[in-house]
Amino acid sequence: MENVTTLGEFIIERQQDFPGSSGEFSRLLSAIRLASKIVSQKVNKAGLLSYIVGSAGSENIQGEAQQKLDVYANIQFIKALRQRKVVCGIASEENDEHITLNESGSYIVAIDPLDGSSNIDVNVSIGTIFSIYKRVSPVGTPVTDADFLQKGTEQVAAGYVIYGSSTMLVYTTGNGVNGFTYDPGIGVFILSHRNMQFPANGKIYSMNEGNFFRSSKGIQEYIKFAQGIEPNENRPYTGRYIGSLVADFHRNLIKGGVYLYPATDQSPNGKLRLLYECNPLAFIAEQAGGKASDGRQRIMEIEPTDLHQRAPYFTGNTAMVDKIESLISEKG
Ligand code: P6P
């Protein structure tokens, strides 16, 4: 195999990003790597395993039907993180309360184990989104809610796994964004996208336009702007919406674009969750030269008050997010 860098080698190489860390952080990332491989294998067989697709017959805190595969994914990530004994607690979309793990662990993880899981049965790409913080409560004590209710600016790492035409793990520790493609033949993630950056200009907008008339005037103005015929400004833009945040975000990161999930009259705080969807992808977006906002402020500056709180969400090329913010400021 020509000179390649595996995720394992990369984690060790970058260990110096964590001075004083006794390899705890590397072990944490390795746990995520392991669980991603296990989930990837199941996702790729989902259509063949009747026991793994369809609804689990339960609901998460959002009242959303839990798909069997997202319950499975949740179990795999919790198990892998528990075994490494470096994580004191997990906040998961699939669990109402935080999960207490090892009191000796220095880190906490917020995770959406399988985002977009309603797409499983129609074979559309789905993903895992994770966010990692140092705990604020003393090591050796049980994790507290305060450990999870930290601003996104306090993240030490964040990333996502996209289970698509190939499985990729993309993450940052604050020193750029790197993407690793999984080779199931040899069971390793290979560095395939070094130092990912949004292209200089984006021309893709991703929004569920079924919410157009439920959105604010500023958002309606933005959609009209995106659809306006202005060849010298590369408009009309292209509308692309998969309905799977990780897939829409990943495509926009590579091709240039902006994802919008605004507040609507039915969801005044939007749909996406701050801790394990908005903040981790915001960290990635900013590290890749982009931006993430709730329409009025940097999303990572929001002081969380609840594990599962939502936020209006706009993320992608900086200039595109700036335009959305200016129209919201002007039109509401
Ligand atoms: P809608 C999936 O449930 C999700 O959280 C994101 O992955 C996706 O972008 C969004 O919701 C889709 O929501 O309302 O457009 O179906």
Short mmCIF file of C-alpha atoms and ligand atoms in Angstrom, two decimals:
data_model
loop_
_atom_site.label_atom_id
_atom_site.label_comp_id
_atom_site.label_asym_id
_atom_site.label_seq_id
_atom_site.Cartn_x
_atom_site.Cartn_y
_atom_site.Cartn_z
CA MET A 1 0.00 0.00 0.00
CA GLU A 2 1.57 3.31 -1.05
CA ASN A 3 2.57 5.76 1.69
CA VAL A 4 -0.71 6.42 3.53
CA THR A 5 -1.56 7.75 6.96
CA THR A 6 -4.12 5.84 8.99
CA LEU A 7 -6.34 7.56 11.53
CA GLY A 8 -4.52 5.71 14.27
CA GLU A 9 -1.15 7.06 13.13
CA PHE A 10 -2.61 10.55 12.72
CA ILE A 11 -4.04 10.54 16.26
CA ILE A 12 -0.63 9.59 17.64
CA GLU A 13 1.15 12.18 15.44
CA ARG A 14 -1.21 14.90 16.69
CA GLN A 15 -0.97 13.85 20.32
CA GLN A 16 1.32 16.85 20.85
CA ASP A 17 -1.83 19.00 20.36
CA PHE A 18 -2.68 17.85 23.87
CA PRO A 19 0.37 18.69 25.98
CA GLY A 20 0.24 16.92 29.30
CA SER A 21 -2.38 14.51 28.04
CA SER A 22 -1.28 11.03 29.02
CA GLY A 23 -2.78 9.66 25.81
CA GLU A 24 -6.31 9.85 27.28
CA PHE A 25 -7.56 11.92 24.37
CA SER A 26 -6.04 9.52 21.84
CA ARG A 27 -7.82 6.66 23.55
CA LEU A 28 -11.08 8.61 23.40
CA LEU A 29 -10.76 9.21 19.66
CA SER A 30 -9.84 5.56 19.15
CA ALA A 31 -13.08 4.57 20.88
CA ILE A 32 -15.03 6.73 18.43
CA ARG A 33 -13.06 5.20 15.56
CA LEU A 34 -13.96 1.68 16.75
CA ALA A 35 -17.66 2.40 17.22
CA SER A 36 -17.80 4.08 13.80
CA LYS A 37 -16.48 0.93 12.14
CA ILE A 38 -19.04 -1.24 13.93
CA VAL A 39 -21.92 1.09 13.03
CA SER A 40 -20.70 1.44 9.44
CA GLN A 41 -20.83 -2.33 9.00
CA LYS A 42 -24.43 -2.47 10.24
CA VAL A 43 -25.56 0.58 8.23
CA ASN A 44 -24.20 -0.97 5.06
CA LYS A 45 -26.28 -4.09 5.67
CA ALA A 46 -29.37 -2.29 6.99
CA GLY A 47 -31.57 -3.31 4.09
CA LEU A 48 -30.70 -6.96 4.62
CA LEU A 49 -31.25 -7.12 8.36
CA SER A 50 -34.96 -6.77 9.05
CA TYR A 51 -34.23 -6.68 12.78
CA ILE A 52 -32.06 -3.58 12.29
CA VAL A 53 -34.26 -1.35 10.13
CA GLY A 54 -37.56 0.24 10.91
CA SER A 55 -38.79 1.71 14.14
CA ALA A 56 -37.66 0.45 17.52
CA GLY A 57 -41.15 1.10 18.81
CA SER A 58 -39.79 3.72 21.25
CA GLU A 59 -39.39 7.51 21.16
CA ASN A 60 -36.50 9.82 22.09
CA ILE A 61 -36.91 12.92 24.21
CA GLN A 62 -37.94 14.87 21.13
CA GLY A 63 -40.85 12.49 20.68
CA GLU A 64 -39.23 11.17 17.51
CA ALA A 65 -39.65 7.48 16.71
CA GLN A 66 -36.33 5.77 17.45
CA GLN A 67 -35.12 3.66 14.57
CA LYS A 68 -33.58 0.35 15.59
CA LEU A 69 -30.27 1.38 13.99
CA ASP A 70 -29.97 4.59 15.98
CA VAL A 71 -30.60 2.69 19.21
CA TYR A 72 -27.94 0.22 18.08
CA ALA A 73 -25.51 3.02 17.20
CA ASN A 74 -26.12 4.68 20.58
CA ILE A 75 -25.27 1.45 22.39
CA GLN A 76 -22.06 0.95 20.38
CA PHE A 77 -20.70 4.45 21.05
CA ILE A 78 -21.57 4.30 24.75
CA LYS A 79 -19.99 0.85 25.09
CA ALA A 80 -16.77 1.85 23.28
CA LEU A 81 -16.40 5.06 25.29
CA ARG A 82 -17.15 3.31 28.60
CA GLN A 83 -14.48 0.68 27.96
CA ARG A 84 -11.74 3.29 27.49
CA LYS A 85 -12.40 4.75 30.96
CA VAL A 86 -11.45 8.31 29.86
CA VAL A 87 -15.01 9.69 29.59
CA CYS A 88 -16.96 10.60 32.72
CA GLY A 89 -20.27 11.19 30.96
CA ILE A 90 -22.21 11.27 27.70
CA ALA A 91 -25.13 13.40 26.54
CA SER A 92 -26.88 11.60 23.70
CA GLU A 93 -29.83 12.53 21.52
CA GLU A 94 -31.20 9.08 22.32
CA ASN A 95 -31.20 9.54 26.11
CA ASP A 96 -33.33 12.02 28.08
CA GLU A 97 -30.71 12.43 30.84
CA HIS A 98 -26.91 12.38 30.66
CA ILE A 99 -25.22 9.01 31.09
CA THR A 100 -22.66 8.66 33.89
CA LEU A 101 -19.54 6.71 32.93
CA ASN A 102 -16.13 6.63 34.65
CA GLU A 103 -15.67 9.13 37.48
CA SER A 104 -11.93 9.08 36.75
CA GLY A 105 -12.52 10.27 33.18
CA SER A 106 -11.46 13.82 32.26
CA TYR A 107 -13.68 14.24 29.20
CA ILE A 108 -17.38 14.43 28.35
CA VAL A 109 -18.94 13.62 24.98
CA ALA A 110 -22.13 15.00 23.43
CA ILE A 111 -23.32 12.82 20.57
CA ASP A 112 -26.02 12.30 18.00
CA PRO A 113 -25.25 8.64 17.36
CA LEU A 114 -27.17 8.39 14.11
CA ASP A 115 -28.46 11.66 12.69
CA GLY A 116 -30.92 11.49 9.82
CA SER A 117 -31.92 7.98 10.84
CA SER A 118 -35.35 8.41 9.24
CA ASN A 119 -33.43 8.05 5.96
CA ILE A 120 -32.14 4.57 6.79
CA ASP A 121 -35.05 2.78 5.11
CA VAL A 122 -34.63 4.75 1.88
CA ASN A 123 -30.88 4.18 1.65
CA VAL A 124 -29.86 7.83 2.03
CA SER A 125 -26.57 8.79 3.72
CA ILE A 126 -26.75 9.25 7.51
CA GLY A 127 -24.20 10.20 10.11
CA THR A 128 -22.84 10.39 13.63
CA ILE A 129 -22.01 13.80 15.13
CA PHE A 130 -19.82 14.15 18.24
CA SER A 131 -18.49 16.92 20.45
CA ILE A 132 -15.77 16.55 23.12
CA TYR A 133 -15.09 18.77 26.14
CA LYS A 134 -12.88 18.60 29.21
CA ARG A 135 -15.07 18.15 32.29
CA VAL A 136 -15.46 21.18 34.60
CA SER A 137 -16.27 19.14 37.73
CA PRO A 138 -13.43 17.51 39.70
CA VAL A 139 -12.01 14.23 38.37
CA GLY A 140 -13.03 11.39 40.68
CA THR A 141 -16.56 12.73 41.20
CA PRO A 142 -19.74 11.86 39.28
CA VAL A 143 -20.29 13.89 36.13
CA THR A 144 -22.75 16.81 36.48
CA ASP A 145 -25.05 18.59 34.02
CA ALA A 146 -22.71 21.59 34.24
CA ASP A 147 -20.03 19.48 32.52
CA PHE A 148 -22.29 19.35 29.45
CA LEU A 149 -23.69 22.90 29.54
CA GLN A 150 -20.52 24.52 28.24
CA LYS A 151 -20.37 26.96 25.33
CA GLY A 152 -19.29 25.50 21.99
CA THR A 153 -16.13 27.59 22.20
CA GLU A 154 -14.96 25.23 24.98
CA GLN A 155 -14.95 22.15 22.74
CA VAL A 156 -11.55 20.41 22.59
CA ALA A 157 -12.60 18.37 19.56
CA ALA A 158 -15.58 17.71 17.33
CA GLY A 159 -16.38 15.64 14.29
CA TYR A 160 -18.78 13.57 12.30
CA VAL A 161 -18.92 10.22 10.57
CA ILE A 162 -20.84 10.04 7.29
CA TYR A 163 -22.13 6.62 6.27
CA GLY A 164 -22.54 7.23 2.55
CA SER A 165 -21.10 5.89 -0.70
CA SER A 166 -18.09 5.45 1.53
CA THR A 167 -17.76 5.92 5.28
CA MET A 168 -15.72 8.97 6.27
CA LEU A 169 -14.68 10.32 9.65
CA VAL A 170 -14.03 14.08 9.67
CA TYR A 171 -12.79 15.83 12.81
CA THR A 172 -10.93 18.77 14.28
CA THR A 173 -9.05 19.38 17.51
CA GLY A 174 -8.72 23.07 16.76
CA ASN A 175 -5.80 22.69 14.35
CA GLY A 176 -7.66 22.35 11.05
CA VAL A 177 -10.08 19.75 9.72
CA ASN A 178 -9.01 16.37 8.37
CA GLY A 179 -11.06 13.65 6.69
CA PHE A 180 -10.44 9.90 6.77
CA THR A 181 -12.05 7.41 4.40
CA TYR A 182 -12.77 3.92 5.71
CA ASP A 183 -11.33 0.97 3.78
CA PRO A 184 -13.46 -1.97 4.95
CA GLY A 185 -11.13 -4.36 3.15
CA ILE A 186 -8.38 -3.71 5.68
CA GLY A 187 -10.51 -2.18 8.42
CA VAL A 188 -8.72 1.17 8.68
CA PHE A 189 -9.57 4.83 8.16
CA ILE A 190 -7.10 6.40 5.69
CA LEU A 191 -6.29 10.14 5.60
CA SER A 192 -7.95 11.19 2.33
CA HIS A 193 -8.89 14.87 2.85
CA ARG A 194 -6.05 16.81 4.54
CA ASN A 195 -6.79 20.28 5.94
CA MET A 196 -10.34 20.61 4.57
CA GLN A 197 -11.45 24.16 3.78
CA PHE A 198 -14.67 25.57 2.33
CA PRO A 199 -14.11 26.67 -1.28
CA ALA A 200 -13.72 30.46 -1.63
CA ASN A 201 -17.26 30.82 -3.02
CA GLY A 202 -20.29 28.70 -2.43
CA LYS A 203 -23.38 28.40 -4.60
CA ILE A 204 -25.40 25.65 -2.93
CA TYR A 205 -28.16 26.39 -0.43
CA SER A 206 -29.69 23.60 1.62
CA MET A 207 -33.07 24.18 3.23
CA ASN A 208 -36.39 22.37 3.52
CA GLU A 209 -38.26 24.90 1.38
CA GLY A 210 -41.51 23.40 2.59
CA ASN A 211 -40.87 25.71 5.56
CA PHE A 212 -40.64 28.81 3.34
CA PHE A 213 -43.94 30.43 4.40
CA ARG A 214 -43.36 29.38 8.01
CA SER A 215 -40.01 31.18 8.09
CA SER A 216 -39.25 34.84 8.85
CA LYS A 217 -39.23 37.57 6.21
CA GLY A 218 -35.43 37.64 6.36
CA ILE A 219 -35.20 33.93 5.48
CA GLN A 220 -37.80 34.31 2.73
CA GLU A 221 -35.72 37.18 1.32
CA TYR A 222 -32.61 35.00 1.41
CA ILE A 223 -34.29 32.19 -0.54
CA LYS A 224 -35.48 34.71 -3.13
CA PHE A 225 -31.93 36.12 -3.25
CA ALA A 226 -30.53 32.61 -3.79
CA GLN A 227 -33.01 32.00 -6.61
CA GLY A 228 -32.49 35.43 -8.20
CA ILE A 229 -30.99 35.56 -11.72
CA GLU A 230 -27.69 37.43 -11.31
CA PRO A 231 -25.08 35.71 -13.51
CA ASN A 232 -22.28 38.03 -12.42
CA GLU A 233 -22.92 36.93 -8.83
CA ASN A 234 -23.07 33.25 -9.73
CA ARG A 235 -26.84 33.21 -9.06
CA PRO A 236 -29.26 31.50 -9.09
CA TYR A 237 -27.62 29.20 -6.59
CA THR A 238 -28.31 25.48 -6.65
CA GLY A 239 -30.82 24.03 -4.21
CA ARG A 240 -29.68 20.75 -2.68
CA TYR A 241 -31.38 19.30 0.41
CA ILE A 242 -30.89 15.66 1.41
CA GLY A 243 -32.69 15.90 4.75
CA SER A 244 -29.68 14.43 6.49
CA LEU A 245 -27.64 17.16 8.20
CA VAL A 246 -24.30 15.38 8.04
CA ALA A 247 -24.71 14.66 4.31
CA ASP A 248 -25.79 18.22 3.49
CA PHE A 249 -23.02 19.71 5.65
CA HIS A 250 -20.33 17.43 4.17
CA ARG A 251 -21.32 18.20 0.58
CA ASN A 252 -21.37 21.94 1.30
CA LEU A 253 -17.95 21.72 2.99
CA ILE A 254 -16.46 20.12 -0.12
CA LYS A 255 -18.36 21.99 -2.84
CA GLY A 256 -19.18 25.27 -1.09
CA GLY A 257 -22.60 26.15 0.25
CA VAL A 258 -24.80 26.99 3.20
CA TYR A 259 -27.21 24.91 5.28
CA LEU A 260 -30.26 26.58 6.79
CA TYR A 261 -32.61 25.32 9.47
CA PRO A 262 -34.37 28.50 10.60
CA ALA A 263 -36.87 29.12 13.36
CA THR A 264 -40.42 28.58 12.09
CA ASP A 265 -43.80 29.53 13.51
CA GLN A 266 -44.11 25.92 14.70
CA SER A 267 -40.51 25.58 15.97
CA PRO A 268 -39.49 29.00 17.34
CA ASN A 269 -36.01 27.65 18.17
CA GLY A 270 -35.60 25.70 14.95
CA LYS A 271 -35.18 21.94 14.93
CA LEU A 272 -31.49 21.21 15.38
CA ARG A 273 -29.97 20.56 18.81
CA LEU A 274 -27.25 22.88 20.06
CA LEU A 275 -25.04 20.45 21.99
CA TYR A 276 -24.65 17.54 19.59
CA GLU A 277 -25.56 18.93 16.17
CA CYS A 278 -24.99 22.70 15.95
CA ASN A 279 -21.86 23.12 18.07
CA PRO A 280 -19.74 20.25 16.74
CA LEU A 281 -20.43 21.14 13.11
CA ALA A 282 -19.83 24.81 13.98
CA PHE A 283 -16.37 23.94 15.30
CA ILE A 284 -15.64 22.07 12.05
CA ALA A 285 -17.09 24.92 9.93
CA GLU A 286 -14.98 27.61 11.62
CA GLN A 287 -11.85 25.48 11.45
CA ALA A 288 -12.54 25.05 7.72
CA GLY A 289 -12.79 28.81 7.17
CA GLY A 290 -16.57 28.97 7.37
CA LYS A 291 -19.13 30.21 9.89
CA ALA A 292 -22.03 28.96 12.02
CA SER A 293 -24.71 31.23 13.42
CA ASP A 294 -28.20 31.21 14.89
CA GLY A 295 -28.93 34.14 12.60
CA ARG A 296 -27.88 36.76 15.13
CA GLN A 297 -24.79 35.43 16.93
CA ARG A 298 -21.95 32.93 16.65
CA ILE A 299 -23.58 29.62 17.56
CA MET A 300 -20.61 28.58 19.73
CA GLU A 301 -21.14 31.61 21.98
CA ILE A 302 -24.59 30.46 23.12
CA GLU A 303 -24.67 29.56 26.83
CA PRO A 304 -26.53 26.21 26.94
CA THR A 305 -29.23 25.74 29.58
CA ASP A 306 -30.56 22.32 28.56
CA LEU A 307 -28.96 19.17 27.14
CA HIS A 308 -31.47 19.00 24.28
CA GLN A 309 -32.09 22.66 23.54
CA ARG A 310 -32.55 23.66 19.92
CA ALA A 311 -31.25 26.63 17.97
CA PRO A 312 -31.94 28.15 14.56
CA TYR A 313 -28.91 27.12 12.49
CA PHE A 314 -27.06 28.56 9.50
CA THR A 315 -23.65 27.15 8.62
CA GLY A 316 -21.31 27.12 5.64
CA ASN A 317 -19.35 29.63 3.59
CA THR A 318 -18.81 32.76 5.66
CA ALA A 319 -20.10 35.16 2.98
CA MET A 320 -23.32 33.13 2.62
CA VAL A 321 -23.95 33.06 6.38
CA ASP A 322 -23.16 36.80 6.54
CA LYS A 323 -25.83 37.46 3.88
CA ILE A 324 -28.42 35.49 5.87
CA GLU A 325 -27.54 37.39 9.07
CA SER A 326 -27.80 40.77 7.27
CA LEU A 327 -31.27 39.94 5.87
CA ILE A 328 -32.46 38.71 9.28
CA SER A 329 -31.13 41.93 10.81
CA GLU A 330 -32.90 43.99 8.13
CA LYS A 331 -36.18 42.08 7.72
CA GLY A 332 -36.51 39.98 10.89
P1 P6P B 1 -36.79 18.23 8.06
C1 P6P B 1 -32.78 14.74 10.73
O1 P6P B 1 -33.93 14.44 11.51
C2 P6P B 1 -32.42 16.18 11.02
O2 P6P B 1 -32.13 16.33 12.37
C3 P6P B 1 -31.24 16.59 10.15
O3 P6P B 1 -30.39 15.53 9.89
C4 P6P B 1 -31.91 17.09 8.88
O4 P6P B 1 -31.14 18.09 8.22
C5 P6P B 1 -33.21 17.67 9.40
O5 P6P B 1 -33.50 17.02 10.63
C6 P6P B 1 -34.36 17.40 8.43
O6 P6P B 1 -35.50 18.02 8.98
O7 P6P B 1 -37.74 19.04 8.91
O8 P6P B 1 -36.33 19.02 6.83
O9 P6P B 1 -37.31 16.86 7.70
#
